[in-house]
Short mmCIF file of C-alpha atoms and ligand atoms in Angstrom, two decimals:
data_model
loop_
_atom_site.label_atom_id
_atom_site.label_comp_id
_atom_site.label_asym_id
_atom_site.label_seq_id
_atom_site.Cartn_x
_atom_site.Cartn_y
_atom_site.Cartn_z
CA UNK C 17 15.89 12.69 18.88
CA UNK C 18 13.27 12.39 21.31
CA UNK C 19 9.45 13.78 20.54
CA UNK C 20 9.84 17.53 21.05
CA UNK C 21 12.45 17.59 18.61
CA UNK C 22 10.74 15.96 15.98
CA UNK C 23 7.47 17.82 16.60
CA UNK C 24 9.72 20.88 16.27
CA UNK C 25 11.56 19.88 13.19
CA UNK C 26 8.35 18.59 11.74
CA UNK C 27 6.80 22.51 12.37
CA UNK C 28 10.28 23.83 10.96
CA UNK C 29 9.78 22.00 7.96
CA UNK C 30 6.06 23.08 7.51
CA UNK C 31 6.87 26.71 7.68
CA UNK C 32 10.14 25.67 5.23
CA UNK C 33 7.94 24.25 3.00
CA UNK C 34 6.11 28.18 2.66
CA UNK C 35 9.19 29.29 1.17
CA UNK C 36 9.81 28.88 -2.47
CA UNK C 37 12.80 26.94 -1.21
CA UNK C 38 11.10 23.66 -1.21
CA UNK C 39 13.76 21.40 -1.90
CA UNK C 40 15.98 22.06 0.58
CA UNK C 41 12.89 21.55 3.54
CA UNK C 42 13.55 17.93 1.41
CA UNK C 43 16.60 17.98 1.79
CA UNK C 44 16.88 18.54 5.42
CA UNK C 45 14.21 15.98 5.98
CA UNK C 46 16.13 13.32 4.31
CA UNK C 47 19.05 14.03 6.44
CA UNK C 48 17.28 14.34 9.49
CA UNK C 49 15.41 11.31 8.62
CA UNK C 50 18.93 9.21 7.43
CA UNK C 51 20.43 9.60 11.06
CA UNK C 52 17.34 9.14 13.12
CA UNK C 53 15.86 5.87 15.31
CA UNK C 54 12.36 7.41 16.28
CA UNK C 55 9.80 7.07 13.73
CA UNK C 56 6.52 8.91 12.95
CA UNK C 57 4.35 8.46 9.88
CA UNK C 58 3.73 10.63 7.27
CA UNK C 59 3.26 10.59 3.62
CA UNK C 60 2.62 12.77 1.18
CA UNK C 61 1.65 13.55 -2.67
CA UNK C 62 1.47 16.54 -4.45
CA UNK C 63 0.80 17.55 -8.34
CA UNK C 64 1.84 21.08 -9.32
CA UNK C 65 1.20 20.15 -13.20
CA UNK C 66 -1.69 22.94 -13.85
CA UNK C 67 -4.24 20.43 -12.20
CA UNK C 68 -2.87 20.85 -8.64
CA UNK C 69 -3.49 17.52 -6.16
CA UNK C 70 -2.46 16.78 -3.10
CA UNK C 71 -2.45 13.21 -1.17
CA UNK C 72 -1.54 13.14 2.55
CA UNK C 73 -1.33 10.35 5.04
CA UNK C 74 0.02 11.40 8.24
CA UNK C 75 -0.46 9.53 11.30
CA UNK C 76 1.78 7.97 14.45
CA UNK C 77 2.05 3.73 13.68
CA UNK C 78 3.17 0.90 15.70
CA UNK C 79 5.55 -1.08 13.34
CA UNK C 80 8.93 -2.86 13.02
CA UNK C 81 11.50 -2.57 9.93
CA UNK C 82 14.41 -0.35 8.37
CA UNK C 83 15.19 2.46 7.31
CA UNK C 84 15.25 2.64 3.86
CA UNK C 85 15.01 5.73 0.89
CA UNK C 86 13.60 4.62 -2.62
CA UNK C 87 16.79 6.81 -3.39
CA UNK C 88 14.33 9.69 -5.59
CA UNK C 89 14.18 13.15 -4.78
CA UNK C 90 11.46 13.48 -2.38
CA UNK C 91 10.97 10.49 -0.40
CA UNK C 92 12.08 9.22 3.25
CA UNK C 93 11.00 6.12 4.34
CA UNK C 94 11.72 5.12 7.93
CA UNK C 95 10.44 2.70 10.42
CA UNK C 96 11.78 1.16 13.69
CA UNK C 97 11.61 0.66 17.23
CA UNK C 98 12.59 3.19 19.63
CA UNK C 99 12.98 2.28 23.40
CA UNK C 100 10.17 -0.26 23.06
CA UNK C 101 7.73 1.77 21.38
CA UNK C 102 7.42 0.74 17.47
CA UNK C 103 7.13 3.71 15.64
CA UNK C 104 7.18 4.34 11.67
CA UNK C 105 7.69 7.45 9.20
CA UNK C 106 7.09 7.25 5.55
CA UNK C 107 7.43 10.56 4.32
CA UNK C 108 6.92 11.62 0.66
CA UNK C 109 6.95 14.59 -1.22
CA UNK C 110 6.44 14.19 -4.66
CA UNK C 111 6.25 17.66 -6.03
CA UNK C 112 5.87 17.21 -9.91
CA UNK C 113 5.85 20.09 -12.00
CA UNK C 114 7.01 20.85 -15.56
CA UNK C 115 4.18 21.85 -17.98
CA UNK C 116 1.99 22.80 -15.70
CA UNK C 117 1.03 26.55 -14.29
CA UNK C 118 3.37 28.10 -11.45
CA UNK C 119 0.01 29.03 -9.91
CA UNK C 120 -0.99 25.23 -9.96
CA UNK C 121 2.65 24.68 -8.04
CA UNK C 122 1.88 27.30 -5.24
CA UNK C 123 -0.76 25.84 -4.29
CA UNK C 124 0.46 22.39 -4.12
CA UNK C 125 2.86 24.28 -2.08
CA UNK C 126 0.29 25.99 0.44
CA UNK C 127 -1.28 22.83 0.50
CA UNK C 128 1.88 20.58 1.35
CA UNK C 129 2.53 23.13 3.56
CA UNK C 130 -0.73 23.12 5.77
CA UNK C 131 -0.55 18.92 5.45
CA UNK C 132 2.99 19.16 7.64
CA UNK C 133 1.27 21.48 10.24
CA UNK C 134 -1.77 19.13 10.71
CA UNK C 135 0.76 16.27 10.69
CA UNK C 136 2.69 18.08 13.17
CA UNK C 137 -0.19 18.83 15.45
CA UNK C 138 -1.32 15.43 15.26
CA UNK C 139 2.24 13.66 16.08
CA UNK C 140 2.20 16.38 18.99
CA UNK C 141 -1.20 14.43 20.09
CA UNK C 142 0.24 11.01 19.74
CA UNK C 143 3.68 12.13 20.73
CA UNK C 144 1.88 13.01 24.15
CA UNK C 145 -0.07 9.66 24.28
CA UNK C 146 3.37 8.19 23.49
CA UNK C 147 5.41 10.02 26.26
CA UNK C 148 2.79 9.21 28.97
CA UNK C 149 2.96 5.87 28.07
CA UNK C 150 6.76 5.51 28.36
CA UNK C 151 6.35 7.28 31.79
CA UNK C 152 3.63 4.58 32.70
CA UNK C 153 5.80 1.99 31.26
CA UNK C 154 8.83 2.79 34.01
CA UNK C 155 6.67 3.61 36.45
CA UNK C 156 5.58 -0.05 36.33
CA UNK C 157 8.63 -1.32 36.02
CA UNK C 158 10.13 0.55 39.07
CA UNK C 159 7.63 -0.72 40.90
CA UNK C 160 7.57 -4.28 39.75
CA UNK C 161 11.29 -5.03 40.62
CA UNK C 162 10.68 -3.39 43.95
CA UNK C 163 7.65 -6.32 44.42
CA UNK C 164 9.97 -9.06 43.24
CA UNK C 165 12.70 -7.88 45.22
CA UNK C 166 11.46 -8.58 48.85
CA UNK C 167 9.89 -12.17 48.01
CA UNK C 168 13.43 -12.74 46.37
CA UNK C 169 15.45 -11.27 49.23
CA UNK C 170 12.92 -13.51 52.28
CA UNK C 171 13.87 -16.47 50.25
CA UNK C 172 17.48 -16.37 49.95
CA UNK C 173 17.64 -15.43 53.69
CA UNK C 174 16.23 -18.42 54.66
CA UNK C 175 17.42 -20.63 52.20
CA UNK C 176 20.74 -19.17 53.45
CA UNK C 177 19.91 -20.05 57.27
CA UNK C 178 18.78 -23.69 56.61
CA UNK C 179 21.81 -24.20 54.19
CA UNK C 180 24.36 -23.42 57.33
CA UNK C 181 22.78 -26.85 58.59
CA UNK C 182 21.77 -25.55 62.15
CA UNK C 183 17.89 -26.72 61.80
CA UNK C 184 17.89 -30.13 61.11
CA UNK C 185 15.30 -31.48 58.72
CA UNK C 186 12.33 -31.75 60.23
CA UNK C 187 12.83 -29.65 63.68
CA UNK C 188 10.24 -26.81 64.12
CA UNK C 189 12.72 -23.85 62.60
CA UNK C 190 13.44 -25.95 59.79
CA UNK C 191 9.87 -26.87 59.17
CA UNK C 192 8.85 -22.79 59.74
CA UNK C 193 11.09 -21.64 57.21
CA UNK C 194 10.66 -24.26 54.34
CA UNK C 195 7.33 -22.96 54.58
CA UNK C 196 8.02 -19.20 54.22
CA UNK C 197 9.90 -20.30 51.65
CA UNK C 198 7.13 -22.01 49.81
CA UNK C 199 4.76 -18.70 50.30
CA UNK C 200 7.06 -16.47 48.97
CA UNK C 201 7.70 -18.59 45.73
CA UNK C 202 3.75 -18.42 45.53
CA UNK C 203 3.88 -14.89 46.08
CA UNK C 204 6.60 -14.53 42.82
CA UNK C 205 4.67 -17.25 40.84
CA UNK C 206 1.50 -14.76 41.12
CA UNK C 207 3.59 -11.46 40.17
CA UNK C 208 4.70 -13.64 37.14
CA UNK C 209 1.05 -14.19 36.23
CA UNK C 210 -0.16 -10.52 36.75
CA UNK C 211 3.12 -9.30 34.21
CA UNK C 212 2.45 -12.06 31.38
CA UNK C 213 -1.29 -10.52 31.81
CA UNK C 214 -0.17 -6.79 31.40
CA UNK C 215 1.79 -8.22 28.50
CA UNK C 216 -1.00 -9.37 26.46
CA UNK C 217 -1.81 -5.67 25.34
CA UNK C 218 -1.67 -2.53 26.46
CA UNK C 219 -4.19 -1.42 29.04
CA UNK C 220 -6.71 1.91 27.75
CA UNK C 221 -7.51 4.38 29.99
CA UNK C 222 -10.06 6.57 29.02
CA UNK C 223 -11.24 9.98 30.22
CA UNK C 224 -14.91 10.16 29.60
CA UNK C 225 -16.29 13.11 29.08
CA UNK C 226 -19.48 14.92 27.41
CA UNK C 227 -18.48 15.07 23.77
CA UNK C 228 -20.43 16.96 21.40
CA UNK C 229 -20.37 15.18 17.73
CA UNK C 230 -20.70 17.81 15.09
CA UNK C 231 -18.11 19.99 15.57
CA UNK C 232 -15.98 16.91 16.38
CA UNK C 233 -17.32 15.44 13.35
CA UNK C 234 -16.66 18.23 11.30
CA UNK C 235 -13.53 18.49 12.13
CA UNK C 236 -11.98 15.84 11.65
CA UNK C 237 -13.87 15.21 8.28
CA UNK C 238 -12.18 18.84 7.49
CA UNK C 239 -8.48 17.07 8.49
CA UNK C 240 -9.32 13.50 6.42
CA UNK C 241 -10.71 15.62 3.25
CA UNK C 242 -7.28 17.10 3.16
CA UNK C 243 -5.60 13.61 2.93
CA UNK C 244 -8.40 11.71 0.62
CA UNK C 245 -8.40 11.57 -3.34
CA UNK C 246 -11.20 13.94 -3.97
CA UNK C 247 -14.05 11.72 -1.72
CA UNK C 248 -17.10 13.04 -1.03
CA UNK C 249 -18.39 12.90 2.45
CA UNK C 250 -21.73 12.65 3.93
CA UNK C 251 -22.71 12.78 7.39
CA UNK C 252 -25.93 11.90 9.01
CA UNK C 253 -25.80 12.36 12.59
CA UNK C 254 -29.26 11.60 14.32
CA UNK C 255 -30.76 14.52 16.86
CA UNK C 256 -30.45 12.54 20.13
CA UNK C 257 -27.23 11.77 19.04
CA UNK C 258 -25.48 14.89 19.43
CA UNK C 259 -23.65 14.67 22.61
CA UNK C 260 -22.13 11.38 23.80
CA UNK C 261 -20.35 10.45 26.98
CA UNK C 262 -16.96 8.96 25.58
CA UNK C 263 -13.54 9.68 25.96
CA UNK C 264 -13.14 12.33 23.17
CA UNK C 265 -9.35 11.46 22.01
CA UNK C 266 -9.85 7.65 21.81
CA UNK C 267 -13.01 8.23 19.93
CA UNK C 268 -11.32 10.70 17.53
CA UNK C 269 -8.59 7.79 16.71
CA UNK C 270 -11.09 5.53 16.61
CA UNK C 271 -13.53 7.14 13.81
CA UNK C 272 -9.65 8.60 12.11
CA UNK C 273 -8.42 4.71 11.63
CA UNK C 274 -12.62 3.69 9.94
CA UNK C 275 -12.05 7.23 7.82
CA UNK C 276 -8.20 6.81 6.73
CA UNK C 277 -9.03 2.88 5.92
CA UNK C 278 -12.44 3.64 3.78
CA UNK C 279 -10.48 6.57 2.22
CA UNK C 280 -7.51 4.21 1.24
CA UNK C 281 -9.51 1.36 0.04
CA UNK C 282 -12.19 2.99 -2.07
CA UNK C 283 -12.06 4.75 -5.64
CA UNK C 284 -10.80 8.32 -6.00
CA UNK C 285 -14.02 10.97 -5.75
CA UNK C 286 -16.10 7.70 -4.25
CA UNK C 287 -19.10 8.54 -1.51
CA UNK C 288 -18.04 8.27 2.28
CA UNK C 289 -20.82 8.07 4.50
CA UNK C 290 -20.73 8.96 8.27
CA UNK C 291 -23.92 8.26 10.44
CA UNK C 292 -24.53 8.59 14.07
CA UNK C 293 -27.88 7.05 15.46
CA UNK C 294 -29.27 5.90 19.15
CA UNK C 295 -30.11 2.72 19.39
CA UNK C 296 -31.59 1.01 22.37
CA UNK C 297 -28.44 1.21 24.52
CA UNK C 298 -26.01 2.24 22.80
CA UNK C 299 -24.85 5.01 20.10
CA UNK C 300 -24.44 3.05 16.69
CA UNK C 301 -21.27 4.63 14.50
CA UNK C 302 -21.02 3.58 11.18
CA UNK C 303 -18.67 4.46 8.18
CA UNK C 304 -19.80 3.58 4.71
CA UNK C 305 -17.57 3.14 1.79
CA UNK C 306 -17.98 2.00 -2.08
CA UNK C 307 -14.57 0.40 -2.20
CA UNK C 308 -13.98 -2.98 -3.47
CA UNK C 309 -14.96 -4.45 -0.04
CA UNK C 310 -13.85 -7.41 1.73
CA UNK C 311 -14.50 -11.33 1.24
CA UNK C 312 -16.23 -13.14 4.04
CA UNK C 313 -13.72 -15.20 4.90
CA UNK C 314 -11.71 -12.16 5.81
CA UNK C 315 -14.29 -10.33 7.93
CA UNK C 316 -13.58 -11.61 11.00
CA UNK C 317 -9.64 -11.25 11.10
CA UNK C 318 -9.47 -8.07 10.12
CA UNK C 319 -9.33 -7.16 13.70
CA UNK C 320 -6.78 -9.08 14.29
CA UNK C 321 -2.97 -7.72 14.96
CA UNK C 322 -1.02 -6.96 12.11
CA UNK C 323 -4.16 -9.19 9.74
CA UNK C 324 -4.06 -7.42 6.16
CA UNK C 325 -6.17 -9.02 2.91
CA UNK C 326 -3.16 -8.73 0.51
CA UNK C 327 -4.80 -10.55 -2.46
CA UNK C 328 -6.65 -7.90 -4.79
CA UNK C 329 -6.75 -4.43 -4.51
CA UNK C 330 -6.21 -3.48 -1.04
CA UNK C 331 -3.23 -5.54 -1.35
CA UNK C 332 -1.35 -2.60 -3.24
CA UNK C 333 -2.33 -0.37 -0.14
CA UNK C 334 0.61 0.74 2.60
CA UNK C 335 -0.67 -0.22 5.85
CA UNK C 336 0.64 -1.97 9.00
CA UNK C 337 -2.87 -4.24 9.52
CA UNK C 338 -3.08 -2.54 13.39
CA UNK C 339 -5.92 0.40 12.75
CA UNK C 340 -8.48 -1.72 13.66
CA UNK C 341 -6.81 -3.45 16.52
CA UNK C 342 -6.48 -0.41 17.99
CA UNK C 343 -10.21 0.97 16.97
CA UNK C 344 -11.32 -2.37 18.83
CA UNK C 345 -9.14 -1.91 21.76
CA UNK C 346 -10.67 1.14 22.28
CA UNK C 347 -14.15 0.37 21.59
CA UNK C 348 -14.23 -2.17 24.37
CA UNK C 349 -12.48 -0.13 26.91
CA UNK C 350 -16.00 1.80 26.44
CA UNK C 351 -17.89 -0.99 26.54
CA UNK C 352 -18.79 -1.46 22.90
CA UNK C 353 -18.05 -3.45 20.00
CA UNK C 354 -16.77 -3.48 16.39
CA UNK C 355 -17.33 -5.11 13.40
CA UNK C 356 -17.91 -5.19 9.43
CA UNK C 357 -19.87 -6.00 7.21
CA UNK C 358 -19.47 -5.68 3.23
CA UNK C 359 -20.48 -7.01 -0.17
CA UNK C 360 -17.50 -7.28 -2.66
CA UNK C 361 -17.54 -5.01 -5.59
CA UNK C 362 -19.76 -2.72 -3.69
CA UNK C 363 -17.96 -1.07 -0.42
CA UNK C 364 -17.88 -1.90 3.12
CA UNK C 365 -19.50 -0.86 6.38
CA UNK C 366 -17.81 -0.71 9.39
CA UNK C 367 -19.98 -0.05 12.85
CA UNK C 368 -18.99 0.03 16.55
CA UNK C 369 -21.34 1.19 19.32
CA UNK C 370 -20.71 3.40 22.67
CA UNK C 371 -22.75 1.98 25.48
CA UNK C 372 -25.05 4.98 27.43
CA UNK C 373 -23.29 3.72 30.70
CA UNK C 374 -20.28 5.66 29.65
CA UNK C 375 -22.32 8.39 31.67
CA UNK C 376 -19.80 9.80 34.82
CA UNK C 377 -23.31 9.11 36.66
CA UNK C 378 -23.39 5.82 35.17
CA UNK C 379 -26.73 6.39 34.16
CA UNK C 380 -28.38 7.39 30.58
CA UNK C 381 -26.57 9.75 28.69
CA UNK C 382 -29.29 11.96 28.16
P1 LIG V 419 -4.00 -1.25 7.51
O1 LIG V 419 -5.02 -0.47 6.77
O2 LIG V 419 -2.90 -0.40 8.07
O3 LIG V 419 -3.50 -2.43 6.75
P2 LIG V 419 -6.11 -1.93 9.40
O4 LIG V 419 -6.05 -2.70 10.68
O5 LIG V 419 -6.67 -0.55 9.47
O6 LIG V 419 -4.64 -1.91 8.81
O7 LIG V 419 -6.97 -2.76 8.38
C1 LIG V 419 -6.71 -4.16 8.23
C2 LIG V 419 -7.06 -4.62 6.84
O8 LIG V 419 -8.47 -4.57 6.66
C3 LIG V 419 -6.50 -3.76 5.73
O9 LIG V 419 -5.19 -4.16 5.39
C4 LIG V 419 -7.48 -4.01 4.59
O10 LIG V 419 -7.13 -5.19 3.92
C5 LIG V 419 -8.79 -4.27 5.32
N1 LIG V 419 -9.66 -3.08 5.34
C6 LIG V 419 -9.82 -2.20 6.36
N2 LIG V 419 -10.72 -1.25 6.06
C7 LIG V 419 -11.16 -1.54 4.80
C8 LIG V 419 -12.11 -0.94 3.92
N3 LIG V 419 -12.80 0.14 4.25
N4 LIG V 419 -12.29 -1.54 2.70
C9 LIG V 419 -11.61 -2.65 2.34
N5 LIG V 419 -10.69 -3.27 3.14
C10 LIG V 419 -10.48 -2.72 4.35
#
């Protein structure tokens, strides 16, 4: 199954899941799910028990793992690897009912419902990001073997000529092409350096543009509401800080990963605060939460890959420890930087900046 499908079945299941016929969407998604490599992300919760809830995560994450099915009625969990990009999917419906109003159900339904499509359109984003990157990927690698190729092919030549024994050691030929030799290993040793280098992480490109924060903002506040446990949001975006240069996508992930993580960590119906201000040369982001916060001695590492605080609390949390990776990855390619600060028992505050030379002009962005 490759990307379009599952953005397709993911849409055929959202429109499935309009239909009073809820279980067999379920169904089909476990058996979809049971015989697939590719992985996406998504999980869900919903209450239809008079007082109707709803709990969404949906999202595209790098991981590594099985496929596995907690073997109840309404719950897929798959992750893997699929042609070198790590993937994962945990999807979970978990329609209760029984006692409650059928009203209360339907809209747990409508809800659900309107979760897959925003899911959808959101693996459809990443999906993109994910294909281009796979192009990328071969792309390089077509053009790295044809680099190693020619240094390769020059020194087997010569070895080759020198090996017949017709240049004696030390004769001018001999001495001319142990030298060519020599270059062209120098030449492979410094394609060797340049690939371990590309290794180390992937590189960011970003497309900076004008962006204008409120509506962006809002937006995606409108998409997090729908996955968070009855927060309350707050934003506070400053005048001059209205329009940024940035590259709109990466920032969107970026403030997403702060928003999903503050949402996951704190209290049900806890504040979640979202400010914007200038600051002398940069834009200052910030994202408040009252969740149980973080010990100092984690602080640091929790921008490292795959780093998760498992003792307490957060511990219980689903998570793959490589939002914040990514939020820094992306916050340097624009110059900036990242970082928290908290006080346990009381929430945590995470900030990263956007330089002002993110201007096309390279100048202020005002
Ligand atoms: P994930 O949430 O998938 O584990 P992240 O890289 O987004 O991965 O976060 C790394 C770790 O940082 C989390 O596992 C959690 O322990 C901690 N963390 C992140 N955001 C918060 C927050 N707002 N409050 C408390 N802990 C947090």
């Amino acid at each position: 199954m490759n990307w379009e499908t599952a953005v397709q079945f993911l849409t055929d299941v959202s429109v499935a899941l309009m239909e009073p016929e809820l279980d067999r969407a379920l169904e089909r998604l476990r058996e979809v799910a049971a015989g697939q490599k590719w992985l996406s992300y998504l999980c869900m919760r919903g209450q239809g028990t008079g007082g109707s809830s709803v709990e969404v995560r949906a999202g595209v994450e790098p991981a590594s793992g099985a496929l596995s099915s907690d073997g109840g009625d309404s719950r897929v969990e798959l992750t893997g690897t699929r042609e070198g990009v790590s993937v994962s999917m945990v999807a979970r419906l978990d329609l209760q009912s029984g006692g409650g109003s059928p009203g209360g159900d339907a809209v747990v339904r409508e809800v659900l419902g309107e979760a897959l499509r925003l899911f959808a359109r959101r693996l459809a984003v990443h999906g993109a990001a994910l294909r281009a990157r796979e192009r990328e990927l071969a792309d390089a690698v077509g053009a790295l073997s044809h680099d190693f190729r020619t240094p390769l092919a020059c020194i087997k030549g010569y070895l080759s000529l020198l090996s017949q024994g017709k240049y004696p050691p030390g004769s001018p030929e001999w001495e001319e092409y142990l030298g060519t030799v020599m270059e062209e290993c120098e030449r492979l040793e410094k394609l060797v350096s340049v690939v371990l280098e590309s290794a180390a992480g992937p590189k960011i490109h970003l497309s900076i543009e004008p962006v204008l924060l409120p509506p962006l903002i809002k937006r995606i506040l409108l998409e997090e509401s729908a996955i968070s446990r009855g927060h309350r949001f707050f934003t506070d975006i400053s005048e001059e800080a209205r329009e940024i240069y940035a590259d709109p996508t990466r920032l969107e992930q970026v403030l997403r990963n702060l928003l999903d993580n503050a949402i996951k960590y704190s209290p049900e119906g806890s504040l979640i605060v979202l400010r914007v201000k200038k600051t002398k040369d940069a834009f200052l982001f910030s994202v408040a939460d009252q969740g149980g916060g973080i010990a100092p001695e984690h602080l640091n590492r929790l921008f490292e890959r795959h780093y998760r605080v498992e003792d307490g609390d957060s511990g219980k949390v689903r998570g793959t420890g490589l939002g914040l990776l990514i939020a820094r990855q992306i916050v340097n390619a624009h110059g900036g930087d990242i970082w928290a600060e908290s006080v346990v028992g009381r929430g945590s505050t995470f900030y990263f900046t956007i330089p002002f030379y993110n201007t096309p002009s390279g100048g202020d962005a005002e």
